[in-house]
Amino acid sequence: MAHRYFLTDINNNIATVTDNEAVHLCRVMRIKTGDKVILCDKEGYDYTAVAKDISEKLITFDVISKEKNLAEPQKKLTVYMALPKSDKLEFIVQKSCELGATKIVPFISEFCVAQKSKKEDSKKQRLQKISAEAAKQCGRSVPMEVCDTLTFKQLVQDLKNNDVNLFFYEHADTPLNKVDFSDKDNISVIIGSEGGFSDKECDILSENGVKTISLGKRILRCETAAVTAVALTMYNMREME
C-alpha cells in the first residue's frame, strides 16, 4: 500500500507538497522520482500521484487519479473533553481521530485538576500533529480538528451548534442505543475529567437539552470513557459498518 501524505496545493493534475511533509518525504522516506504515493487534500479526497520534481522545500507530483475517501464519516462527531491530567489528551486525540471524530474541544470544568496551559498554542499544534498522523495511519483524508480550550460557560454556548449532545455520566441510566440518530448530522459527546462534574454543571447541561447517557455500571478512567463513548457513538450512528 502506498504511503499517505497531505498535499499543499493541486492544480491541473499537478500536486505540490511543502513544509514538514516535504522534509519527511525527502529525509525519512527518501522519495525518488517515479515513486507513487497517496496525497490527501483534507477535504475528503485522495489522489494517487507520482513524484516528479523533488527538493526538501517543494515536491511536485503528477496526479494519476482522484477518489472520494470512503473512510471519512458521513455524520460529524464533536468530542468535548474536560481537560485531563498529564498527556492523556494526546491519547484521546489520537484514538478519537482513528475512530472517526471530526473535532475535539477541550474545556475546563469545576473539578478539573489540569488547567489551561500557558503554552496553549504550542500544545494545540502538537495535538493537531498527532491528529494528522492518526488520520494518515487509519486511512482518513481529513485530520480531526483540535480546537482552543473553552470555559464551561463557553462550552454550553458551543453546544447550540449541534443537533444532539450526549453527556456521558456515571449516574445516568439511559443507554446509548435509545438515542435516534437517523435525522441528525452534527452530534457531540461530553466527557468529564478525573474529577467528574459538579451537581451544578450537570443541572446546567440538563437545562440546555443535553441527553444524559450511561456507559454501564463500572466507573471508567476519563481516557477510557472518552474512547468508549466515541466508539459506541460512531457504531450507533452506523459509521462503523
PDB file of C-alpha atoms in Angstrom, residues 18 27 45 95 107 115 126 140 174-175 204 226:
ATOM      1  CA  THR A  18       5.825  21.544   1.054  1.00  0.00           C
ATOM      2  CA  ARG A  27      14.890  12.739   4.668  1.00  0.00           C
ATOM      3  CA  TYR A  45     -10.476  13.187  -1.469  1.00  0.00           C
ATOM      4  CA  LYS A  95      -7.872   7.434  19.271  1.00  0.00           C
ATOM      5  CA  PHE A 107     -12.773  22.565  28.184  1.00  0.00           C
ATOM      6  CA  GLN A 115      -5.736  23.829  33.835  1.00  0.00           C
ATOM      7  CA  ARG A 126       1.325  19.238  18.922  1.00  0.00           C
ATOM      8  CA  ARG A 140      -8.623   9.176   6.589  1.00  0.00           C
ATOM      9  CA  THR A 174     -30.241   5.779  29.713  1.00  0.00           C
ATOM     10  CA  PRO A 175     -28.267   3.540  27.304  1.00  0.00           C
ATOM     11  CA  ILE A 204     -26.870  23.321  33.566  1.00  0.00           C
ATOM     12  CA  ALA A 226     -13.671   9.104  26.033  1.00  0.00           C
TER      13      ALA A 226
END
